[in-house]
mmCIF file with all atom_site columns, C-alpha atoms in Angstrom:
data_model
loop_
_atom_site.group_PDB
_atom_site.id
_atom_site.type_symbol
_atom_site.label_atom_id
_atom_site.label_alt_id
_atom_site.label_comp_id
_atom_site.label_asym_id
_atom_site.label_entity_id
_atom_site.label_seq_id
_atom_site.pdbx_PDB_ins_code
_atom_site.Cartn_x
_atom_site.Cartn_y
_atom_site.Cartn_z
_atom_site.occupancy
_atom_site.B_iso_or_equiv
_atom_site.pdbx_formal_charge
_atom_site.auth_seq_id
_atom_site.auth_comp_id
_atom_site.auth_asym_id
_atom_site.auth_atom_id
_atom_site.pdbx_PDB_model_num
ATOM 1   C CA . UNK A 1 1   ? 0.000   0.000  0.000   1.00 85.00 ? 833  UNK A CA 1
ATOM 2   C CA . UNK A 1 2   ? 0.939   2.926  -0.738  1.00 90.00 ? 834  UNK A CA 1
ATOM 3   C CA . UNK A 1 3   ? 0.805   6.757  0.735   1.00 89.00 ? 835  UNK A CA 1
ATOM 4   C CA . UNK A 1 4   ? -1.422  7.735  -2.019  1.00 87.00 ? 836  UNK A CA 1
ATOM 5   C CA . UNK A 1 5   ? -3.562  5.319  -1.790  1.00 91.00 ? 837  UNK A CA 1
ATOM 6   C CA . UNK A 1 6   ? -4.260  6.015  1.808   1.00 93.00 ? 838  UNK A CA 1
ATOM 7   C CA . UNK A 1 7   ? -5.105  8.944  4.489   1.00 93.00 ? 839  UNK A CA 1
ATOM 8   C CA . UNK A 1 8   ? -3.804  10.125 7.720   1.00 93.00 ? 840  UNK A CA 1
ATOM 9   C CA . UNK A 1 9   ? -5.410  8.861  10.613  1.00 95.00 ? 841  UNK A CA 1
ATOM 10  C CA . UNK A 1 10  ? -3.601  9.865  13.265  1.00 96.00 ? 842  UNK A CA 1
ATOM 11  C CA . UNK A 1 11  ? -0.189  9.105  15.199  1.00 97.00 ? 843  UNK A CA 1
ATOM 12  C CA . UNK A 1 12  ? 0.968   6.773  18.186  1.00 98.00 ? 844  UNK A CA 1
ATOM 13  C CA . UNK A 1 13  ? 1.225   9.349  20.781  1.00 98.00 ? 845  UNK A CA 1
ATOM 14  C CA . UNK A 1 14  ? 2.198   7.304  23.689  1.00 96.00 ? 846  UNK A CA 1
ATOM 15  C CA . UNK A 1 15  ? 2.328   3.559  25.029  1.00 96.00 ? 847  UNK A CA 1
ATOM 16  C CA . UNK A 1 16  ? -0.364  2.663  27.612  1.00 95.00 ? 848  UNK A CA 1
ATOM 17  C CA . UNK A 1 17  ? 0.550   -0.634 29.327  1.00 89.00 ? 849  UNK A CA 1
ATOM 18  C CA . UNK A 1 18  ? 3.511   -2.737 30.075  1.00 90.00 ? 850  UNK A CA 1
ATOM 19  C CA . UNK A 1 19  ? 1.395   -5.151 28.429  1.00 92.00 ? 851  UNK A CA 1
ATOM 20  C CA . UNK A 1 20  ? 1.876   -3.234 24.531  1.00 94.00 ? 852  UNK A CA 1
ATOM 21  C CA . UNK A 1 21  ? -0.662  -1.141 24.280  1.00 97.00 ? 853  UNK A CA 1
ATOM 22  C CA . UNK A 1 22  ? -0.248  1.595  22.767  1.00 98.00 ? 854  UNK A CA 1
ATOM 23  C CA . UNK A 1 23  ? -2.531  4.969  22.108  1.00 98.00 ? 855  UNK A CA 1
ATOM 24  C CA . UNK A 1 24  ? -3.570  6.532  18.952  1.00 98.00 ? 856  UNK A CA 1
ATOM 25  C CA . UNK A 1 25  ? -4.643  9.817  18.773  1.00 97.00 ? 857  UNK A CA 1
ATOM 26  C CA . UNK A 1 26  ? -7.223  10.064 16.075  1.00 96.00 ? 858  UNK A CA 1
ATOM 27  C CA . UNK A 1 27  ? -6.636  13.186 13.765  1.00 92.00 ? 859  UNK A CA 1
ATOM 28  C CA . UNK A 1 28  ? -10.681 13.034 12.796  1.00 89.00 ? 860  UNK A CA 1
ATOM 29  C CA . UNK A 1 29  ? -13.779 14.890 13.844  1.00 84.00 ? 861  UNK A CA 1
ATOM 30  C CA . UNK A 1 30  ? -15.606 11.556 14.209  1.00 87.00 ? 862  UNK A CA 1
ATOM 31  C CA . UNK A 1 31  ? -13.425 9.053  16.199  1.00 92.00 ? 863  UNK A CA 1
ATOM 32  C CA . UNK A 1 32  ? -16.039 6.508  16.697  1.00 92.00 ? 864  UNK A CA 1
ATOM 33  C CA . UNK A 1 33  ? -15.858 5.591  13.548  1.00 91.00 ? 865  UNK A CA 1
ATOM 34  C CA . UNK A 1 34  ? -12.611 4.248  13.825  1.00 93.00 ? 866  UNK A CA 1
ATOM 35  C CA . UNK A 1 35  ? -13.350 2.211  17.387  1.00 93.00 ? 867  UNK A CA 1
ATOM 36  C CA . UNK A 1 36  ? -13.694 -1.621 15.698  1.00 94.00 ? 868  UNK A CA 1
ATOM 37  C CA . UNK A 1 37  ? -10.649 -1.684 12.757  1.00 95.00 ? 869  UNK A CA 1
ATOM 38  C CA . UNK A 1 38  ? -9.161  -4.741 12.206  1.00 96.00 ? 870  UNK A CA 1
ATOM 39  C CA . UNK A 1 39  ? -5.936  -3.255 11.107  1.00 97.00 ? 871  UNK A CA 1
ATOM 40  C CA . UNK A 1 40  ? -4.362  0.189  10.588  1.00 98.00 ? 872  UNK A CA 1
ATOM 41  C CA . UNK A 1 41  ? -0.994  0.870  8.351   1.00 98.00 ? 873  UNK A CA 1
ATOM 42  C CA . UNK A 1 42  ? 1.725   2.737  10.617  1.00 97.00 ? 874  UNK A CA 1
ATOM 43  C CA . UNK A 1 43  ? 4.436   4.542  8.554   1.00 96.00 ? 875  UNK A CA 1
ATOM 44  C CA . UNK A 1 44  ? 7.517   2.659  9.682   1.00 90.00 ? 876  UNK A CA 1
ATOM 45  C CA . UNK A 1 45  ? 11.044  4.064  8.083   1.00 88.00 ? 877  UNK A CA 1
ATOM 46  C CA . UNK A 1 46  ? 8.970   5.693  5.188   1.00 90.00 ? 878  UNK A CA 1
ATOM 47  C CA . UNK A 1 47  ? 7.307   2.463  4.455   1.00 94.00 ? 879  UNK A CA 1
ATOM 48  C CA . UNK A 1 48  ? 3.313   1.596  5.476   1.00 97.00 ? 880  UNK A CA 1
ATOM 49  C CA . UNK A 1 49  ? 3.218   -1.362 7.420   1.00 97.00 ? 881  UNK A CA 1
ATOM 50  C CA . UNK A 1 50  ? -0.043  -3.109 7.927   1.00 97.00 ? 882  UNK A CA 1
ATOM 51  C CA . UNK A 1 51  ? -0.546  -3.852 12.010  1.00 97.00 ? 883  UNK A CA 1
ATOM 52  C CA . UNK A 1 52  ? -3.163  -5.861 12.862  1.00 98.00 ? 884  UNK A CA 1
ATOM 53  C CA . UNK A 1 53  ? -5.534  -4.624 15.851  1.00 98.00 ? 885  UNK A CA 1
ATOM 54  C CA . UNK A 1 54  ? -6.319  -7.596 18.985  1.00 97.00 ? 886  UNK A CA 1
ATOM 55  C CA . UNK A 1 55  ? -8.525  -5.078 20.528  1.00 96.00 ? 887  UNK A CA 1
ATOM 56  C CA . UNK A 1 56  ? -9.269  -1.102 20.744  1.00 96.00 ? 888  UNK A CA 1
ATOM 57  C CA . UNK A 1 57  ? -11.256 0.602  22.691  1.00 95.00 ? 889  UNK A CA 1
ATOM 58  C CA . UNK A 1 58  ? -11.907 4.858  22.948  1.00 95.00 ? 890  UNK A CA 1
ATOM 59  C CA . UNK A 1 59  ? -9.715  6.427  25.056  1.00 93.00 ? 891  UNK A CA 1
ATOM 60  C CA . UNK A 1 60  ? -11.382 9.984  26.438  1.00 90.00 ? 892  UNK A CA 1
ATOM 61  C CA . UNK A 1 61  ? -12.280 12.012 23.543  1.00 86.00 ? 893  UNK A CA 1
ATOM 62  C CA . UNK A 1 62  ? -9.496  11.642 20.514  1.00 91.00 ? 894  UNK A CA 1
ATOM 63  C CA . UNK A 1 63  ? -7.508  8.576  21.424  1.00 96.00 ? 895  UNK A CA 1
ATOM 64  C CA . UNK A 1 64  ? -8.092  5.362  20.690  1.00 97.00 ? 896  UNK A CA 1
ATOM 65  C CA . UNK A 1 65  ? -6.429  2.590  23.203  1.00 97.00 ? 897  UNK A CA 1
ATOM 66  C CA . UNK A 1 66  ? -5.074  -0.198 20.462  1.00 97.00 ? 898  UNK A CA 1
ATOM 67  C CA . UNK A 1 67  ? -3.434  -3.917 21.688  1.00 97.00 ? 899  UNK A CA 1
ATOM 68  C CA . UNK A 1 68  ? -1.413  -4.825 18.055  1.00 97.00 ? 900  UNK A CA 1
ATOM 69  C CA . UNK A 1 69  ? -0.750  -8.047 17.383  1.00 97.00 ? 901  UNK A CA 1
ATOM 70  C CA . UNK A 1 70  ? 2.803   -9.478 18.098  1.00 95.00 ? 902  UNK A CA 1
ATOM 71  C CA . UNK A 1 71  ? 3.286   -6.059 20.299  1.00 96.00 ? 903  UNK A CA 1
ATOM 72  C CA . UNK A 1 72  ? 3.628   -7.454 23.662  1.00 94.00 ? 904  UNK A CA 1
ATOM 73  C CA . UNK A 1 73  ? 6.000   -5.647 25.958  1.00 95.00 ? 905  UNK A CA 1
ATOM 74  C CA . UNK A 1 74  ? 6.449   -2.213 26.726  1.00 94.00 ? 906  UNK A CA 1
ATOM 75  C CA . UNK A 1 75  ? 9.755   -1.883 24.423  1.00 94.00 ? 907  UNK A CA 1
ATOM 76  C CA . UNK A 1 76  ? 7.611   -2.991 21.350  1.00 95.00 ? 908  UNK A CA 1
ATOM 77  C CA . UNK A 1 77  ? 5.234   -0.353 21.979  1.00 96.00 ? 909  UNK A CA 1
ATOM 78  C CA . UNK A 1 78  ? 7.943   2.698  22.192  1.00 95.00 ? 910  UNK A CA 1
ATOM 79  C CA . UNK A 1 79  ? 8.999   1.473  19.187  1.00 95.00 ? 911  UNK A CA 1
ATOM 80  C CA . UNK A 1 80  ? 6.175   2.704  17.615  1.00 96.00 ? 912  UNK A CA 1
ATOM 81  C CA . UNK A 1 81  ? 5.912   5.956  19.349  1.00 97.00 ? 913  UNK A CA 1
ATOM 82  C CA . UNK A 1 82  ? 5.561   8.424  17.111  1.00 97.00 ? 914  UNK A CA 1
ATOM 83  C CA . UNK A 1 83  ? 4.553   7.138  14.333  1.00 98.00 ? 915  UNK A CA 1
ATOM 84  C CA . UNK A 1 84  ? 2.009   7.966  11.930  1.00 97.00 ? 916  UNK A CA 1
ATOM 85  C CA . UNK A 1 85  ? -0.980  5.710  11.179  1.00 97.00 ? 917  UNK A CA 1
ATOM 86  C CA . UNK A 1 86  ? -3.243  5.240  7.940   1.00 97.00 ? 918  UNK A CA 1
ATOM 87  C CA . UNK A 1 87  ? -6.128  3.697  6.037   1.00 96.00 ? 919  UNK A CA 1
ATOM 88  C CA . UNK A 1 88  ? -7.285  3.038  3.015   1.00 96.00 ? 920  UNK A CA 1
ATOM 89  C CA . UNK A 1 89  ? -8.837  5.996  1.431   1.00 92.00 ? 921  UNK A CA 1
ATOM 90  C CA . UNK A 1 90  ? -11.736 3.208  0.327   1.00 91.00 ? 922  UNK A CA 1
ATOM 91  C CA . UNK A 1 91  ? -12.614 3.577  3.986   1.00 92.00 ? 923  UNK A CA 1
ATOM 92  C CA . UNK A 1 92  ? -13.573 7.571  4.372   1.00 88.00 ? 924  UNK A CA 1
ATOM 93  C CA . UNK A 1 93  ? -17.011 7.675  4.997   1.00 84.00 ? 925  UNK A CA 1
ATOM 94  C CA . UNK A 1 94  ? -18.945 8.547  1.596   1.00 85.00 ? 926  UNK A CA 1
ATOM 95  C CA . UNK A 1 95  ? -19.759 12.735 2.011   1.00 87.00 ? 927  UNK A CA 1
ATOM 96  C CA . UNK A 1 96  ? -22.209 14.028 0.192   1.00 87.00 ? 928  UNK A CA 1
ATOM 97  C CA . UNK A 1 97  ? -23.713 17.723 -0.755  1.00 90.00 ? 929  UNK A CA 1
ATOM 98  C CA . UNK A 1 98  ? -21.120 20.318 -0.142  1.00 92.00 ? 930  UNK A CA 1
ATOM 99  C CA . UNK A 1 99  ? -18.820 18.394 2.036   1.00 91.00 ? 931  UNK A CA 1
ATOM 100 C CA . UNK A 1 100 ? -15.943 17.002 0.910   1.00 91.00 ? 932  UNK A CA 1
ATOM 101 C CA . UNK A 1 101 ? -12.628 15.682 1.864   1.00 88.00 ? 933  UNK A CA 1
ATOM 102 C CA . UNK A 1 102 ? -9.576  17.678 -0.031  1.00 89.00 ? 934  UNK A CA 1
ATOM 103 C CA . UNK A 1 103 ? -7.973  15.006 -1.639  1.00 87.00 ? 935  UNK A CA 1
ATOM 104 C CA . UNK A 1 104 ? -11.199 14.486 -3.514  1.00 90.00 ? 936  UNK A CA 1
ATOM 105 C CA . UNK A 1 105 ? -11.208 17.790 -5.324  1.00 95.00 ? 937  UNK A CA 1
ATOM 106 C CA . UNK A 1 106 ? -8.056  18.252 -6.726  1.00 95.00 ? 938  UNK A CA 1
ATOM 107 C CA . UNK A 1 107 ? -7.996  18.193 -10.516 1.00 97.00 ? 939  UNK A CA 1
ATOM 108 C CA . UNK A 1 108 ? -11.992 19.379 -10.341 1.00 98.00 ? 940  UNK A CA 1
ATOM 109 C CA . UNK A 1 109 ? -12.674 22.784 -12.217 1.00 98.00 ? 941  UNK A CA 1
ATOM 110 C CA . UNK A 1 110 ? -13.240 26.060 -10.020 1.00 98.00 ? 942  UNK A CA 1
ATOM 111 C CA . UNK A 1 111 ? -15.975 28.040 -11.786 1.00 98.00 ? 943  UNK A CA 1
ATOM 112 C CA . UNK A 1 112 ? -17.528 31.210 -10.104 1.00 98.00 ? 944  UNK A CA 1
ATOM 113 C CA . UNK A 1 113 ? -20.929 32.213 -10.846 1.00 97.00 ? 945  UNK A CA 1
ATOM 114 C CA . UNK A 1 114 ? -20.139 35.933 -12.064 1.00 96.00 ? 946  UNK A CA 1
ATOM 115 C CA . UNK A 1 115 ? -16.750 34.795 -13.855 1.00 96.00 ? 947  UNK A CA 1
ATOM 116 C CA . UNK A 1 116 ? -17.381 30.997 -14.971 1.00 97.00 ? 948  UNK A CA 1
ATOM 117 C CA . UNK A 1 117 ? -14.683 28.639 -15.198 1.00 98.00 ? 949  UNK A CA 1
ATOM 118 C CA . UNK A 1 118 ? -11.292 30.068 -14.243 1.00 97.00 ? 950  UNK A CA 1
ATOM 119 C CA . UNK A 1 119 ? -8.917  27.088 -13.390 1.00 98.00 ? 951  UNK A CA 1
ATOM 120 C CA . UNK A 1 120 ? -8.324  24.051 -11.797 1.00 98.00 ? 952  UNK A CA 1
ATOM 121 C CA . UNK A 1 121 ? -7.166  22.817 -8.387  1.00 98.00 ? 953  UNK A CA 1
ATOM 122 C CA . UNK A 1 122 ? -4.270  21.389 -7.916  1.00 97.00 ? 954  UNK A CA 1
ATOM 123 C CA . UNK A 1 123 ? -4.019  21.238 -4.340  1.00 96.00 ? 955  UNK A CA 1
ATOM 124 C CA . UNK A 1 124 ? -5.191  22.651 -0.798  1.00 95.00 ? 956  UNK A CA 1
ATOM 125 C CA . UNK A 1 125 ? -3.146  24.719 0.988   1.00 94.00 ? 957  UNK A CA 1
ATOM 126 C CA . UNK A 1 126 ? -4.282  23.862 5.048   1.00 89.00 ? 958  UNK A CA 1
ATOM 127 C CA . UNK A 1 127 ? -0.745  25.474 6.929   1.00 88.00 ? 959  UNK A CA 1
ATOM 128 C CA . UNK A 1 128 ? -3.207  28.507 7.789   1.00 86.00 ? 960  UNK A CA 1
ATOM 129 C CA . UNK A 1 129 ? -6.074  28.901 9.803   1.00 89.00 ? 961  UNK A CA 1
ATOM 130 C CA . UNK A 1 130 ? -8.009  29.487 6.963   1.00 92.00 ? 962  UNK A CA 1
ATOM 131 C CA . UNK A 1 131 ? -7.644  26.635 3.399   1.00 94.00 ? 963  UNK A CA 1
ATOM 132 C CA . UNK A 1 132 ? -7.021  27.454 0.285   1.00 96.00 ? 964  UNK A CA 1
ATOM 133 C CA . UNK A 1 133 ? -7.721  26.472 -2.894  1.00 97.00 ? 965  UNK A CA 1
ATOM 134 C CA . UNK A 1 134 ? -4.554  26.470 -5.262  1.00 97.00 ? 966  UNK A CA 1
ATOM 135 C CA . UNK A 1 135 ? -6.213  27.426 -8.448  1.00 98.00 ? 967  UNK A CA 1
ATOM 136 C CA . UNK A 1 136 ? -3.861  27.393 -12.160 1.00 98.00 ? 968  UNK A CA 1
ATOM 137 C CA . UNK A 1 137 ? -4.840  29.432 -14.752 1.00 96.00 ? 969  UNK A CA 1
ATOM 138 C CA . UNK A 1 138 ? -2.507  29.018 -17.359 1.00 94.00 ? 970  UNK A CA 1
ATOM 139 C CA . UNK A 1 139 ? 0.840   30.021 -15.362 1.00 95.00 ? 971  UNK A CA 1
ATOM 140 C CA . UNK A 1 140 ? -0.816  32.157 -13.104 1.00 96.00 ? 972  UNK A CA 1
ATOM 141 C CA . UNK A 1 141 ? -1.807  30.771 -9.384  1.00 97.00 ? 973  UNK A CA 1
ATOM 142 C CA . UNK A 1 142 ? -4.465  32.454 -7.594  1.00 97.00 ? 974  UNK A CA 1
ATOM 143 C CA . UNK A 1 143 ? -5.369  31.380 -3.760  1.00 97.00 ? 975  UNK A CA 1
ATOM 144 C CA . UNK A 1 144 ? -8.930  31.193 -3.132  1.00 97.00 ? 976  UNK A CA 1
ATOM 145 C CA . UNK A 1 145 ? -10.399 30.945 0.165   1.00 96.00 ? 977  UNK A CA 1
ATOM 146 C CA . UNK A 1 146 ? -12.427 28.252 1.389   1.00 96.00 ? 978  UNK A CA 1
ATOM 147 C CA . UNK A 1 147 ? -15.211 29.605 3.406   1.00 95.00 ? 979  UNK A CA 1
ATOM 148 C CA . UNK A 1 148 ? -18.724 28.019 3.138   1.00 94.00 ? 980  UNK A CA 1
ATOM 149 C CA . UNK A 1 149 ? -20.412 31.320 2.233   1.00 95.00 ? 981  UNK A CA 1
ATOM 150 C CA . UNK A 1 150 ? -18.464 31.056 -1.081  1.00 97.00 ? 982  UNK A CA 1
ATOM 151 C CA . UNK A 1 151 ? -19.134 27.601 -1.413  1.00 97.00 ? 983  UNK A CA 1
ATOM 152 C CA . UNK A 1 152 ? -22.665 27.230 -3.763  1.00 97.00 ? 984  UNK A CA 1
ATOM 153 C CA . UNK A 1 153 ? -21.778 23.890 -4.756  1.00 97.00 ? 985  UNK A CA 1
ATOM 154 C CA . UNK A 1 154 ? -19.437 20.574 -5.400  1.00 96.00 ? 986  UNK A CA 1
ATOM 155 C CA . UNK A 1 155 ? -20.692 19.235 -8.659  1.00 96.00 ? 987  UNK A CA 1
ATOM 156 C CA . UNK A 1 156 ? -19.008 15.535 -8.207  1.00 95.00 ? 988  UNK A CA 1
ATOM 157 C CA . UNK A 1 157 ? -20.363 14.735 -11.393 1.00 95.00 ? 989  UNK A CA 1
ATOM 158 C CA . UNK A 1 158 ? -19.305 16.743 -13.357 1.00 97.00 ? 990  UNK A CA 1
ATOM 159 C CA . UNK A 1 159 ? -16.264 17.521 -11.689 1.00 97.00 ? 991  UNK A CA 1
ATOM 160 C CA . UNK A 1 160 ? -16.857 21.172 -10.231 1.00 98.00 ? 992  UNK A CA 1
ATOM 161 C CA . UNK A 1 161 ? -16.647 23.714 -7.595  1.00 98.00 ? 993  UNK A CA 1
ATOM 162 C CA . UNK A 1 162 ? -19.039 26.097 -8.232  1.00 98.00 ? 994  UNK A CA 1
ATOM 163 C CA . UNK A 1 163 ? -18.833 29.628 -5.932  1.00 98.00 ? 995  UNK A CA 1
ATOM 164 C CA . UNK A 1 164 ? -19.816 33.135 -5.418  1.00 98.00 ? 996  UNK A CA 1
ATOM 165 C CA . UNK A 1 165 ? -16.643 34.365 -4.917  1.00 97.00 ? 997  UNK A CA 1
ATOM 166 C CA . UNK A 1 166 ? -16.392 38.716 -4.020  1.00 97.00 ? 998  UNK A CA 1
ATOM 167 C CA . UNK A 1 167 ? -16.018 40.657 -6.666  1.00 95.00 ? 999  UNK A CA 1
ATOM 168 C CA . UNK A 1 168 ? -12.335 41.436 -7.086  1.00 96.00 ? 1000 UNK A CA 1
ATOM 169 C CA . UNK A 1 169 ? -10.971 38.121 -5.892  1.00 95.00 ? 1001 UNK A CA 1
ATOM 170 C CA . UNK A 1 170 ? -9.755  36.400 -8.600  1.00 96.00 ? 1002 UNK A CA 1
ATOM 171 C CA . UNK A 1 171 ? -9.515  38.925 -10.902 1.00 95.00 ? 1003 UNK A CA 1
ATOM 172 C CA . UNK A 1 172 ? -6.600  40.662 -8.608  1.00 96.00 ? 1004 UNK A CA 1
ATOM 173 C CA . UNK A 1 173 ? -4.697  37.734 -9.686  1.00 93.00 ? 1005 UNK A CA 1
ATOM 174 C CA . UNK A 1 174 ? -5.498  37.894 -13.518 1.00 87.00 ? 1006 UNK A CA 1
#
């Protein structure tokens, strides 16, 4: 499995147990979806290695309190300290409407309802507190803000994200 193929779940933030437990902190909005897996992938010297889960259990709000398989000591478990942890993206939860995960709309069109069509994403910029679309049209790249009251619609279909962006906006960049 590969990186691309998957999507950050979260990281081992500390062992629990002499036993080898271990617990996850789960990077997600939702963590009880995540309370039965079978097995996670934890990024291991730049390679995903597939761990499978004995039992797991929620751990106060955004942990998740994991016994691995074949982890059974304390020194096991620091090993994996650290370390990040993924699934496959064929397990995100199916969004509909105008949610969407960000992975999912890069390559879509960006089309504003004054201007029309006026480039594609090629990636989201999160390091702020507020996303970004990365937008290229032609050689130029213009930033576009995320913010729901821009957001009219993500047309999956026809691969689209359709906004009312202020006047001004884009064309700054243009």
């Amino acid at each position: 499995m590969r990186k691309e193929e998957c999507f950050y779940l979260g990281k081992i933030a500390k062992k629990f147990s002499f036993k080898g437990e271990v617990l996850i902190y789960l990077d997600t909005d939702e963590p009880e979806l995540y309370e039965n897996l079978e097995s996670v992938f934890v990024d291991h010297n730049k390679h995903l290695v597939p761990f499978f889960i004995e039992t797991s259990s929620l751990h106060k709000n955004d942990f998740l309190r994991v016994r691995f398989e074949d982890v059974n000591n304390e020194e096991e478990a620091d090993a994996l300290v650290g370390n990040a942890i993924y699934l496959p993206l064929s397990m995100l939860p199916k969004l509909s409407g105008n949610k969407f995960y960000f992975h999912e709309v890069i390559g879509f069109e960006i089309e504003d309802q004054r201007l029309g069509v006026f480039g594609k994403i090629t990636s989201i910029n999160d390091s702020s507190a507020q996303p970004l679309f990365e937008v290229l049209n032609g050689e130029v790249e213009i930033l576009v803000p995320m913010i729901d009251h821009f957001l009219v619609k993500i047309d999956r279909e026809n691969k689209k994200v359709i906004m009312n962006l202020p006047e001004g906006l884009v064309e700054m960049y243009l």
